[in-house]
Coordinates of N, CA and C and ligand atoms in Angstrom, one line a residue:
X1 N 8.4 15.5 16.6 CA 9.4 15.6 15.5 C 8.8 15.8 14.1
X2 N 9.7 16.3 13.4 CA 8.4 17.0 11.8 C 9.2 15.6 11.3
X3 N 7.8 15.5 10.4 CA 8.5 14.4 9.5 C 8.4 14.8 8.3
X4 N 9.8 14.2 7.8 CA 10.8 14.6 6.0 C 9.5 14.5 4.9
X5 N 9.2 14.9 4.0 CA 8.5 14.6 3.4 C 9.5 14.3 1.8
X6 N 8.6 13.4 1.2 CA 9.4 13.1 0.1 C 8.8 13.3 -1.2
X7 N 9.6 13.9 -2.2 CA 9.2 14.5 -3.1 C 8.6 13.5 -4.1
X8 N 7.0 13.9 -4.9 CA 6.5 12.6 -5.4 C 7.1 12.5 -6.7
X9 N 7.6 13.7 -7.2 CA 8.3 14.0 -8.3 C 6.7 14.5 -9.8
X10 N 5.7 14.5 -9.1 CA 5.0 14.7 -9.8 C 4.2 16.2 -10.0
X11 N 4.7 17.0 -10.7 CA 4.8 18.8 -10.5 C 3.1 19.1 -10.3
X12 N 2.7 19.8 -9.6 CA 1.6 20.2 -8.9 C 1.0 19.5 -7.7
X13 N 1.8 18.4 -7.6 CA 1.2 17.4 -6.3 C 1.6 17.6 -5.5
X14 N 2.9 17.7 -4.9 CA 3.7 18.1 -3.7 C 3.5 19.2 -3.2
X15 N 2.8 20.5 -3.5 CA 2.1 21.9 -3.3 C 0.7 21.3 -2.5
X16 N 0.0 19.9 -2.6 CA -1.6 19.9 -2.4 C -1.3 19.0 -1.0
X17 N 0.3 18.3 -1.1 CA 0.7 17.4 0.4 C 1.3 18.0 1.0
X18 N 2.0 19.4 1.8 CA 3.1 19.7 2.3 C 4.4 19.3 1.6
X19 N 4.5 19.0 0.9 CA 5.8 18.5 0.5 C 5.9 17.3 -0.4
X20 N 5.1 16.6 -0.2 CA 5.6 15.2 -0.6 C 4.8 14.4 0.5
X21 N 4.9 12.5 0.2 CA 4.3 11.7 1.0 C 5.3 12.1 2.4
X22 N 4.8 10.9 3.1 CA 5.7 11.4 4.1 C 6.8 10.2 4.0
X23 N 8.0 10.5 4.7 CA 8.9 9.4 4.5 C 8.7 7.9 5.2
X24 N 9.2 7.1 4.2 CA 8.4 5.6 5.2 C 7.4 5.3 4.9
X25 N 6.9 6.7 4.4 CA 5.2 6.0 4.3 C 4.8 5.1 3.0
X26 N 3.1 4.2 3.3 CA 2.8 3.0 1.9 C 1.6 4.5 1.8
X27 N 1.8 4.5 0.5 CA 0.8 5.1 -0.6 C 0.1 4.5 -1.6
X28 N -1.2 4.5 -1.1 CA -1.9 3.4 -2.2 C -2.3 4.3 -3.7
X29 N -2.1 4.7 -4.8 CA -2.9 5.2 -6.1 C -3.7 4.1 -6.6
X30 N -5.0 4.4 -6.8 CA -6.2 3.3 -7.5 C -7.1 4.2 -8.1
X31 N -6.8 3.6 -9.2 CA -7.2 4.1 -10.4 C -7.7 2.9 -11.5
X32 N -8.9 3.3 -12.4 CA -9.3 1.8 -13.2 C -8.0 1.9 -14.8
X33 N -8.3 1.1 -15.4 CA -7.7 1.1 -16.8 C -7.2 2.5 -17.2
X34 N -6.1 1.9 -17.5 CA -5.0 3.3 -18.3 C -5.5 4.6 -17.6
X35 N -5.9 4.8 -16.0 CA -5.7 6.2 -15.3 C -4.2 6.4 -15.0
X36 N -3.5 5.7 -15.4 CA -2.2 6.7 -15.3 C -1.1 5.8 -13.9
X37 N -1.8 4.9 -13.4 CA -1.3 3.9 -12.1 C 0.2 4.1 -12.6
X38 N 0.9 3.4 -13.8 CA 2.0 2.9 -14.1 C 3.0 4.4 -13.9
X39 N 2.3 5.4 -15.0 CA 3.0 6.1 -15.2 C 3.6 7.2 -14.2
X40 N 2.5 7.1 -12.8 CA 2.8 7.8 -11.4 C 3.6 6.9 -10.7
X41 N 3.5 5.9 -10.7 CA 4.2 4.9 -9.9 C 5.8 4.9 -10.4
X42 N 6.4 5.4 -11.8 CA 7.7 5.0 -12.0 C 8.1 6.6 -12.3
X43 N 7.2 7.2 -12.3 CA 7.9 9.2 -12.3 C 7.8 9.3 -10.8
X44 N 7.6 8.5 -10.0 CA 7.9 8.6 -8.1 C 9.3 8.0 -7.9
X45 N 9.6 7.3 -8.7 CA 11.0 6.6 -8.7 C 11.7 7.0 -9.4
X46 N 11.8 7.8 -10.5 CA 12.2 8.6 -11.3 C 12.8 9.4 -10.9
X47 N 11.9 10.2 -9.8 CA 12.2 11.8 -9.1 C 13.1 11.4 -8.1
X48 N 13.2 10.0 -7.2 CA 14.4 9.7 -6.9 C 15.8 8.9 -7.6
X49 N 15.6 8.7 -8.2 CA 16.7 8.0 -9.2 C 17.6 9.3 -9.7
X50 N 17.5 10.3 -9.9 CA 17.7 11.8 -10.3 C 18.3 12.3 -9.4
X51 N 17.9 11.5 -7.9 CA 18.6 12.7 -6.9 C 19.1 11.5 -5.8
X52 N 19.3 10.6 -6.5 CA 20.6 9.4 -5.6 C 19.7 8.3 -4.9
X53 N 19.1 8.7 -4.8 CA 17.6 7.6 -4.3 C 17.2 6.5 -4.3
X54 N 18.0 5.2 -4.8 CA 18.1 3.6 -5.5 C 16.4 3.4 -5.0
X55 N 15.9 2.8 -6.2 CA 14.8 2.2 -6.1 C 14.3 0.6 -6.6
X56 N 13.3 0.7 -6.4 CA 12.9 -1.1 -7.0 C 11.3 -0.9 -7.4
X57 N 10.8 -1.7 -8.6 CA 9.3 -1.8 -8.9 C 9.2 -3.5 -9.2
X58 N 8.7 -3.4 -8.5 CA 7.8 -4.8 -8.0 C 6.5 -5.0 -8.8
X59 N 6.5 -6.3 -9.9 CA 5.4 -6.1 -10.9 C 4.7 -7.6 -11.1
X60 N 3.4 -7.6 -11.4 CA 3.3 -8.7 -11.1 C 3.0 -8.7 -13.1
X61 N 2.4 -7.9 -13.3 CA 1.7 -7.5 -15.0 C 2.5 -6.7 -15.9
X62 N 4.0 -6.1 -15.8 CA 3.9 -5.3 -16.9 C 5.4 -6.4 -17.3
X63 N 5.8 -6.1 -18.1 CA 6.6 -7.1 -18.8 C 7.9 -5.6 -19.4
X64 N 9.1 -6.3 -18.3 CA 9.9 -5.1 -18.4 C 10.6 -4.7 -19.3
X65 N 10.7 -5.0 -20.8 CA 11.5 -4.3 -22.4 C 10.2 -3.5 -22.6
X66 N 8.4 -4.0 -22.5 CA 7.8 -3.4 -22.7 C 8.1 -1.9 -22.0
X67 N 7.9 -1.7 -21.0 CA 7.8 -1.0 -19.8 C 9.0 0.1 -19.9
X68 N 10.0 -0.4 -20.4 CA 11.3 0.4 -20.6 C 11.1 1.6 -21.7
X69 N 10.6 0.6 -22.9 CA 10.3 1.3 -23.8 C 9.7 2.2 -23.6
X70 N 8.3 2.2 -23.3 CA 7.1 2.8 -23.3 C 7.3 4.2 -21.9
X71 N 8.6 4.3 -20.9 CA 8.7 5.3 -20.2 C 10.1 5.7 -20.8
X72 N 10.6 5.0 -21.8 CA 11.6 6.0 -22.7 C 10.8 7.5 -23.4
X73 N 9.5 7.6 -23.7 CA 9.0 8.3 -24.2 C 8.9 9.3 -23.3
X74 N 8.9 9.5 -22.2 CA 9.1 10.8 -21.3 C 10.4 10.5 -20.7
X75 N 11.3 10.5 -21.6 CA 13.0 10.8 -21.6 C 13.0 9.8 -20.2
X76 N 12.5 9.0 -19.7 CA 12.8 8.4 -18.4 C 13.5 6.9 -19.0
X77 N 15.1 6.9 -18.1 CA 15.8 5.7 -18.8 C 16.3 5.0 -17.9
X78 N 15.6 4.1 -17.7 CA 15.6 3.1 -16.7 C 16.6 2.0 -16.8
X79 N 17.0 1.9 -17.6 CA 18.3 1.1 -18.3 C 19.4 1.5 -17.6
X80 N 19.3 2.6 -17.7 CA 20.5 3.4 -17.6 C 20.8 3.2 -15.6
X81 N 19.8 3.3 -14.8 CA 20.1 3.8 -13.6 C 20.3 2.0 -13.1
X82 N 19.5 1.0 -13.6 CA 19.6 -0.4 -14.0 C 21.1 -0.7 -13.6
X83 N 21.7 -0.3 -14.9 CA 23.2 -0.5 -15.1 C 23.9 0.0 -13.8
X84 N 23.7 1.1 -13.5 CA 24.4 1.5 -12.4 C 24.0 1.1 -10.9
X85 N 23.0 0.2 -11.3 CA 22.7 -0.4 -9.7 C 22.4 0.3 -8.4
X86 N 21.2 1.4 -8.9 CA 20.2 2.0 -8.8 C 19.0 1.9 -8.8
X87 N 18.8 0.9 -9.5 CA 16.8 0.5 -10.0 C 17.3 -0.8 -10.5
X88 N 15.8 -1.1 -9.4 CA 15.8 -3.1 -10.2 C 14.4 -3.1 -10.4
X89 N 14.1 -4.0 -11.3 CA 13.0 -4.1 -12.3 C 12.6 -5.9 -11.6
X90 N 11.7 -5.9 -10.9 CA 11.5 -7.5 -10.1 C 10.2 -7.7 -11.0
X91 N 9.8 -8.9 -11.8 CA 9.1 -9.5 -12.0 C 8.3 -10.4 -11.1
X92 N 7.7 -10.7 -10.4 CA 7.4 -11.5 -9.3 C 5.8 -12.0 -9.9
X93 N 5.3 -13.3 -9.4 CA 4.2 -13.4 -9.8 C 3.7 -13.6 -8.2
X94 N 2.2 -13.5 -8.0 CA 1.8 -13.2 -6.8 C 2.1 -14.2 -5.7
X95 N 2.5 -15.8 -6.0 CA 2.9 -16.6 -4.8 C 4.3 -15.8 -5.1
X96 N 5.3 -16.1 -5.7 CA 6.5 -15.5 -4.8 C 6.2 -14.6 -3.9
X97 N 5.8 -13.9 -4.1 CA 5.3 -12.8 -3.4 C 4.7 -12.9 -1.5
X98 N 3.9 -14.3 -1.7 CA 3.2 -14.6 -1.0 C 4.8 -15.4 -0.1
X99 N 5.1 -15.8 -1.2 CA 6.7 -16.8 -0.2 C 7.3 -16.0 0.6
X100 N 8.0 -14.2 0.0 CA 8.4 -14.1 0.5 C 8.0 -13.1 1.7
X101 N 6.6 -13.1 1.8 CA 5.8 -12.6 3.3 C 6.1 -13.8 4.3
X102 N 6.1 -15.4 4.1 CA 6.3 -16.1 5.0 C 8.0 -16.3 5.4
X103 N 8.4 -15.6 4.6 CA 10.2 -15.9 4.6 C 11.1 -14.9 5.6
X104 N 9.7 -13.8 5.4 CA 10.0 -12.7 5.9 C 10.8 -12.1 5.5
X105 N 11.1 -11.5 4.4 CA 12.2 -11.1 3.3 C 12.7 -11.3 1.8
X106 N 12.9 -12.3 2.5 CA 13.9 -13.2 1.4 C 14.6 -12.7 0.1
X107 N 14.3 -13.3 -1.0 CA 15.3 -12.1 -2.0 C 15.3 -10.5 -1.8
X108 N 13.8 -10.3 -2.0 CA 13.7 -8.4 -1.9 C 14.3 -7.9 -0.6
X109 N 14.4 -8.5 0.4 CA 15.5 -8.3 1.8 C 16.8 -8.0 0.9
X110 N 17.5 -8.8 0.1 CA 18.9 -9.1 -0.1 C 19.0 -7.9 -0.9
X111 N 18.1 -7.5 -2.3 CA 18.1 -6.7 -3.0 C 18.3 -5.3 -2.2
X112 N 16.9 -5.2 -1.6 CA 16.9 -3.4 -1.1 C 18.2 -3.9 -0.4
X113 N 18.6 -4.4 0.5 CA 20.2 -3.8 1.1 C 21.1 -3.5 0.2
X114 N 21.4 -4.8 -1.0 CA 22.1 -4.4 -1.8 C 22.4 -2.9 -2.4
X115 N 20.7 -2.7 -3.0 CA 20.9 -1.6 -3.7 C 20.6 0.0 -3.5
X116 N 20.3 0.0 -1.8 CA 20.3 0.8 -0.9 C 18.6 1.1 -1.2
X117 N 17.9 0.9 -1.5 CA 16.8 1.1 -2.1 C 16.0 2.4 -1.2
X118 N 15.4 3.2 -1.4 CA 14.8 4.4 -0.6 C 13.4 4.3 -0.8
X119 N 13.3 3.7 -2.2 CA 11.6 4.1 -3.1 C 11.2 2.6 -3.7
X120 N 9.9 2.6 -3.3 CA 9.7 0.9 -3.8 C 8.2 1.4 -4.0
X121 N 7.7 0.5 -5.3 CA 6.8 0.4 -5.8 C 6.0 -1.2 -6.1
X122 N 5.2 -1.2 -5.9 CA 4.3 -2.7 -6.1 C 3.1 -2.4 -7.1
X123 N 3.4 -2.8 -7.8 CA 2.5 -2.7 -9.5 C 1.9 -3.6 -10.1
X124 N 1.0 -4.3 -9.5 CA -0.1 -3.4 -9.0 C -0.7 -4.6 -7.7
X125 N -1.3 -4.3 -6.8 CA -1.3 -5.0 -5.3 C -2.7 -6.1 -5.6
X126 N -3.4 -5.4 -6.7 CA -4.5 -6.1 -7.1 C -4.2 -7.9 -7.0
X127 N -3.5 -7.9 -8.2 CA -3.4 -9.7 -8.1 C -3.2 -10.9 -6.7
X128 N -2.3 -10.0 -5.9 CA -1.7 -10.3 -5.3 C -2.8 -10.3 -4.0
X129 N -3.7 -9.2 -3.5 CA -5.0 -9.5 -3.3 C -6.0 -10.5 -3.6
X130 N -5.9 -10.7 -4.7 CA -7.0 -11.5 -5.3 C -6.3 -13.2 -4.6
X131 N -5.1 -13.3 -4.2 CA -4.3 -15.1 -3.9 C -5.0 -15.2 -2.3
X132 N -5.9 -14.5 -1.9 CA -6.6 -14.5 -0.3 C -7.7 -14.6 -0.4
X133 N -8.2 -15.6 -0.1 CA -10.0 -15.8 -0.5 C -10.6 -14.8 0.6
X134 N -10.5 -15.3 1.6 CA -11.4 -13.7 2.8 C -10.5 -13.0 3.2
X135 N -11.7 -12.0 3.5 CA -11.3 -10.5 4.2 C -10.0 -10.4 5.0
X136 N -10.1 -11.6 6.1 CA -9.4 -12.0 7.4 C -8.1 -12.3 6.6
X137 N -7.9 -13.2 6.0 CA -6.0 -14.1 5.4 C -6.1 -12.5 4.5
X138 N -6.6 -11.8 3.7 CA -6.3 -10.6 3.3 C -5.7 -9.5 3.9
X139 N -6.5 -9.2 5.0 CA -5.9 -8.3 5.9 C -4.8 -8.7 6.6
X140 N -4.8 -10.2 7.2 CA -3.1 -10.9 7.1 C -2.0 -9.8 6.5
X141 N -2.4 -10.4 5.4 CA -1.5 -10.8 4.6 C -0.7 -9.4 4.2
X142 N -2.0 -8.0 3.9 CA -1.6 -7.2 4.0 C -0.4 -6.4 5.2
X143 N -1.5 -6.9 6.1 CA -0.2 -6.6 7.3 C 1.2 -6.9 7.2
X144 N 1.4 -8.1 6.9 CA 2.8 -8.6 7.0 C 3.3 -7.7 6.0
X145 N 2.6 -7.6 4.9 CA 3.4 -6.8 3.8 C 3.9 -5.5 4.3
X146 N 2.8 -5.0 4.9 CA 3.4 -3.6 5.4 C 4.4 -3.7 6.9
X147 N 4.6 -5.0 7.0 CA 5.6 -4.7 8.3 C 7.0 -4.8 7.6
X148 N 6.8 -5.6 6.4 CA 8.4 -6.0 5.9 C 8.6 -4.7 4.6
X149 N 7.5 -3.8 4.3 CA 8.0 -2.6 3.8 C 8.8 -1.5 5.1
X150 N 7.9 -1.3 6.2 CA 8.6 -0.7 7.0 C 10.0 -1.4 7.7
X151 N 10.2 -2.6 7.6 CA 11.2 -3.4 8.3 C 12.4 -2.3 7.1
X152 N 12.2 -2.8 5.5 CA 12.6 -1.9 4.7 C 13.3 -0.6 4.7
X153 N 12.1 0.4 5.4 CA 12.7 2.0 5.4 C 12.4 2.3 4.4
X154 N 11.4 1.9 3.4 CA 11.5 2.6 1.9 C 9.9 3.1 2.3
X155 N 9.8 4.3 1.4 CA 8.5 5.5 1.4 C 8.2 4.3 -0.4
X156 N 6.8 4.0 0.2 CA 6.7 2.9 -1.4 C 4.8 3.6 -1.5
X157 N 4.9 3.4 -3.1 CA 3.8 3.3 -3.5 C 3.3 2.1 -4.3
X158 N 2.2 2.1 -3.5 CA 1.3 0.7 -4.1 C 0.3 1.4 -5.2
X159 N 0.2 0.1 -6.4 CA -0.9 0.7 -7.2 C -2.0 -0.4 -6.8
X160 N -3.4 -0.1 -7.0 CA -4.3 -0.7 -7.2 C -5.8 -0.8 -8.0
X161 N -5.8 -1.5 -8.9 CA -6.4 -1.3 -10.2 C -8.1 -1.7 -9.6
X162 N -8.9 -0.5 -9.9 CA -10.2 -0.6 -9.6 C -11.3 -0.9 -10.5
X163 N -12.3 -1.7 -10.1 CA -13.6 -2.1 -11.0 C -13.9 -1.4 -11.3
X164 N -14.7 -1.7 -12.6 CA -15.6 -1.0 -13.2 C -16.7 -0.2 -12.5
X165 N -17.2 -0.6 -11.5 CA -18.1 0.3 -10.5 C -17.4 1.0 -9.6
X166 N -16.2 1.3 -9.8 CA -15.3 2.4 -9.3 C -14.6 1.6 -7.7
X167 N -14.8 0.5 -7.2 CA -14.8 -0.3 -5.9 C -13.0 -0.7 -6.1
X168 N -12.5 -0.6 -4.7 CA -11.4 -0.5 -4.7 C -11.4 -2.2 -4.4
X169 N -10.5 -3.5 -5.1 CA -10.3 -5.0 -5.0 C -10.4 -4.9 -3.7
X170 N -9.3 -4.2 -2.6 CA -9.0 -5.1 -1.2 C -9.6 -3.6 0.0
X171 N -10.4 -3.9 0.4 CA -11.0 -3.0 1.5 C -10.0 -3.1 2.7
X172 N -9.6 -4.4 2.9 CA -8.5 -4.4 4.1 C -7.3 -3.1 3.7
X173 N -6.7 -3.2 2.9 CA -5.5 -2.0 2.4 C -6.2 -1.0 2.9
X174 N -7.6 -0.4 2.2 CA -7.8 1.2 2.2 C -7.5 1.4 3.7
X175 N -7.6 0.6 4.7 CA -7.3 1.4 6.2 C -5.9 1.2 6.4
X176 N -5.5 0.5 5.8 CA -4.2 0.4 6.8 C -2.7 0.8 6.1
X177 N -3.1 1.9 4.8 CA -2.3 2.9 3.9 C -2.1 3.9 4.5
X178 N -1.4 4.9 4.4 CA -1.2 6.3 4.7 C -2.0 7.0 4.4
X179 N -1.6 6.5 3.2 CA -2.7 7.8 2.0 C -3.1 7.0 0.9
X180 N -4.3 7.7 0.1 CA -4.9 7.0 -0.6 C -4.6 8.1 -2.1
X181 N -4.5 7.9 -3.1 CA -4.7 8.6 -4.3 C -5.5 8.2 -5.0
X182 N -6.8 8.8 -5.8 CA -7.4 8.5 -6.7 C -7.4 9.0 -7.7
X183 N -6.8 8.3 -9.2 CA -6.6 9.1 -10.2 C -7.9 8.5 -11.2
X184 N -8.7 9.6 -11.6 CA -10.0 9.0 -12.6 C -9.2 9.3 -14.6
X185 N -10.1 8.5 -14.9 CA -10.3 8.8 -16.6 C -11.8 8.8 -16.9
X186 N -12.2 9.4 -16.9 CA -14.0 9.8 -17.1 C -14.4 10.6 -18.5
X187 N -15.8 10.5 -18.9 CA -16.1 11.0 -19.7 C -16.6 12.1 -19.2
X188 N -16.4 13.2 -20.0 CA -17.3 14.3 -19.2 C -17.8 14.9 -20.9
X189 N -19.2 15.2 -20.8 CA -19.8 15.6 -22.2 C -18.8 14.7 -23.8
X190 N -18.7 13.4 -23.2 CA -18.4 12.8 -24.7 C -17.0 13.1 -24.6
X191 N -16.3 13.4 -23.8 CA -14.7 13.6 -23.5 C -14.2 13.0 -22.6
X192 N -13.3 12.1 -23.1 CA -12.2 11.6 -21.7 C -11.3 12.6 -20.9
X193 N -11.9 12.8 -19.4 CA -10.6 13.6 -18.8 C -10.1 13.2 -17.8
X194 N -8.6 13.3 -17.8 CA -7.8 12.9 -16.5 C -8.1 13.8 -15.6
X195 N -8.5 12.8 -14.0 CA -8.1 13.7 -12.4 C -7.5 13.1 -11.4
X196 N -7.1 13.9 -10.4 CA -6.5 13.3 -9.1 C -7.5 13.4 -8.0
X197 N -7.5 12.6 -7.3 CA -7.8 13.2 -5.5 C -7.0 12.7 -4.9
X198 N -6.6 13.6 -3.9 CA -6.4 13.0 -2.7 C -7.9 12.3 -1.8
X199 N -7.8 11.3 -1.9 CA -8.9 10.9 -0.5 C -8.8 11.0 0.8
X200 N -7.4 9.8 1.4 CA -6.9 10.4 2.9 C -5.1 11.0 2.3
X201 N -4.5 11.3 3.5 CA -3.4 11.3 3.9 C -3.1 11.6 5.4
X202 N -2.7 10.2 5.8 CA -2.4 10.8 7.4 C -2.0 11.7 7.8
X203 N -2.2 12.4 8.7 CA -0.9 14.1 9.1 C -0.8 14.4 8.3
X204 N -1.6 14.8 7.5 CA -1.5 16.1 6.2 C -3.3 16.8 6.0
X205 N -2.9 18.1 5.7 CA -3.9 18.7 5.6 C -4.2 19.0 4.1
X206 N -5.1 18.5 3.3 CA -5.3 18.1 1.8 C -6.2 18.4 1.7
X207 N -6.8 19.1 -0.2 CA -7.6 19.7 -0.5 C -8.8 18.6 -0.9
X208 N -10.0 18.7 -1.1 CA -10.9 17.9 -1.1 C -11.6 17.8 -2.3
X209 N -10.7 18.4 -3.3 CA -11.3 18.5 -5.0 C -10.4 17.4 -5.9
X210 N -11.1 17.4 -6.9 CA -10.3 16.5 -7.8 C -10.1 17.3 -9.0
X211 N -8.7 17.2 -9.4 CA -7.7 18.1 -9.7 C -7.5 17.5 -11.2
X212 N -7.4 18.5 -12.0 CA -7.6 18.0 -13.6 C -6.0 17.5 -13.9
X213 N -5.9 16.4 -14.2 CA -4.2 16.2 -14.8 C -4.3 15.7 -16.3
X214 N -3.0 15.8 -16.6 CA -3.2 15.8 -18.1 C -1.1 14.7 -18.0
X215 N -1.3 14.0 -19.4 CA -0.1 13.2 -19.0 C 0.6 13.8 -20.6
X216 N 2.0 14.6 -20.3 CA 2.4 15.3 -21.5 C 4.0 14.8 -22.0
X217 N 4.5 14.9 -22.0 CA 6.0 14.7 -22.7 C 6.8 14.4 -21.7
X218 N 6.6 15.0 -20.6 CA 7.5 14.5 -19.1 C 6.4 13.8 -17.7
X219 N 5.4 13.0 -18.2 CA 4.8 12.6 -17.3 C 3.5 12.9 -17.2
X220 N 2.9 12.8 -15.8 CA 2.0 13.4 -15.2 C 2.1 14.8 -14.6
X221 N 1.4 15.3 -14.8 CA 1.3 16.9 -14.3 C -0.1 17.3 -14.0
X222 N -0.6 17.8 -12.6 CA -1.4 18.0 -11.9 C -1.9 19.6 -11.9
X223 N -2.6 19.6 -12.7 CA -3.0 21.0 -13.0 C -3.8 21.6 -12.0
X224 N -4.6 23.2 -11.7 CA -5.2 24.1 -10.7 C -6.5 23.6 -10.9
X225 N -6.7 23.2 -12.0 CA -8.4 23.5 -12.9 C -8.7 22.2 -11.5
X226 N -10.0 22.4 -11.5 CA -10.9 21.7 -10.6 C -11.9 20.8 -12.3
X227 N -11.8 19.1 -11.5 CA -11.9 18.4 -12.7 C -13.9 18.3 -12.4
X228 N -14.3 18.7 -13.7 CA -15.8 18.5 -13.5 C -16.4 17.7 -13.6
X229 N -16.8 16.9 -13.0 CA -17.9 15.6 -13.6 C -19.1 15.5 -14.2
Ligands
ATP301 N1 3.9 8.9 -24.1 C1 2.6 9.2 -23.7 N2 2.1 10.4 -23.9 C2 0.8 10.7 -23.5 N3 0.0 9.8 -23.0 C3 0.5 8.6 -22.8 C4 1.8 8.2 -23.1 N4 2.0 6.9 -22.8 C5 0.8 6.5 -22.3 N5 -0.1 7.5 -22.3 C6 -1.5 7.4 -21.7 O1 -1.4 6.8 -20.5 C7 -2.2 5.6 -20.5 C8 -1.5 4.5 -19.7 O2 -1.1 4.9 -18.5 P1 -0.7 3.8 -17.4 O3 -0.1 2.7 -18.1 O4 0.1 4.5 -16.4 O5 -2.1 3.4 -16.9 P2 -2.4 2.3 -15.8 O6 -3.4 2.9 -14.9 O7 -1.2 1.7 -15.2 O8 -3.2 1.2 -16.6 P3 -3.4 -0.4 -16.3 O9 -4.5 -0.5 -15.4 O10 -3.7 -0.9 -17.7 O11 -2.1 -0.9 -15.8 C9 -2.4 5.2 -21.9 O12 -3.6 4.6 -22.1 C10 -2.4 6.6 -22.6 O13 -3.7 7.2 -22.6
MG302 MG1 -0.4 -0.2 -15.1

């Protein structure tokens, strides 16, 4: 059976996946400081909010008047889809979080039914990693998560904010994602430049370059240029 692919909403990226992630599927983006995590993660939910799509962002760090504000500037109005009970904005700090893996649901169960939810985001998976001292109750923990996204039916992307030596927080995740995104902010000759990679994507055949992007008036956008290091 072909599977749906779903549109990431982000122009030049859905050309380098077949289509889009695939539907259902967890998408990790890890990227270090201000690479762009936030602003991919809510123009994914964006591109469905646009085309009927009810979503939810799941946050443990961004503080949402901020947040509204700050993606008002690429005409994105989250207020608005809000009101109409289409997008919910969940503050959670990492034990709720943790509660509701043992609850098996619990509020965010009640929510996505409510609000039919398609697209879910977790912003950012880091902290929430960091509440598991080893590898083992990590990889747990991860698991459960990803059984109660799939219990869900929502195609979600996870962010994950990387060290300074470029090391991704939870090594348990990198296997057991679909796909991995890596977006850099690097210096190259005394200049900061944005890129993409794809790393993996299951069942997809993906290019193996990192791809120059630039973040403009409507978002992220994924340019041809090959990004140099
Ligand atoms: N309106 C805008 N126009 C152009 N660039 C912007 C705009 N708003 C933010 N940026 C750029 O995007 C960066 C922030 O992106 P974003 O918040 O998505 O990063 P992040 O990876 O989520 O960061 P963090 O790890 O701090 O959460 C800013 O540092 C700035 O360089
Ligand atoms: Mg962020």
């Amino acid at each position: 059976m072909k599977v749906k692919r779903i549109p990431t909403g982000i122009p030049g990226l859905d050309k380098l996946i077949n289509g889009g992630f695939k539907e259902r599927s967890i998408n990790l983006v890890a990227g270090g400081a201000g690479s762009g995590k936030t602003i991919f993660a809510i123009q994914f939910l964006m591109e469905g909010l646009r085309n009927g799509e009810p979503g939810i962002y799941i946050t443990f760090e961004e503080k949402k008047e901020k947040l509204y504000s700050d993606m008002l500037a690429f005409g994105w109005d989250l207020k608005k889809y809000e009101k109409k009970g289409a997008f919910v904005f969940l503050e959670y700090t990492p034990e709720q979080v943790k509660r509701v893996l043992v609850e098996g649901g619990g509020t965010i169960d009640t929510i996505i039914t409510k609000i039919k939810a398609k697209r879910l985001v977790i912003d950012s998976i880091t902290s929430f990693a960091l509440l598991y001292k080893d590898e083992l109750t990590q990889k747990e923990a991860s698991l459960a998560l990803f059984e109660l996204i799939n219990k869900w039916g929502c195609t979600a992307v996870l962010t994950s904010q990387e060290t300074e030596n470029g090391k991704v927080i939870s090594p348990a995740l990198e296997f057991e994602v679909d796909s991995i995104i890596l977006l850099y902010h690097t210096k190259v000759d005394g200049v900061r430049k944005r890129g993409l990679e794809i790393l993996k994507m299951r069942g997809t055949k993906h290019p193996s370059k990192t791809f120059e992007i630039s973040i403009g008036k409507k978002g992220l956008v994924v340019h041809e240029k090959m990004l140099k290091f």
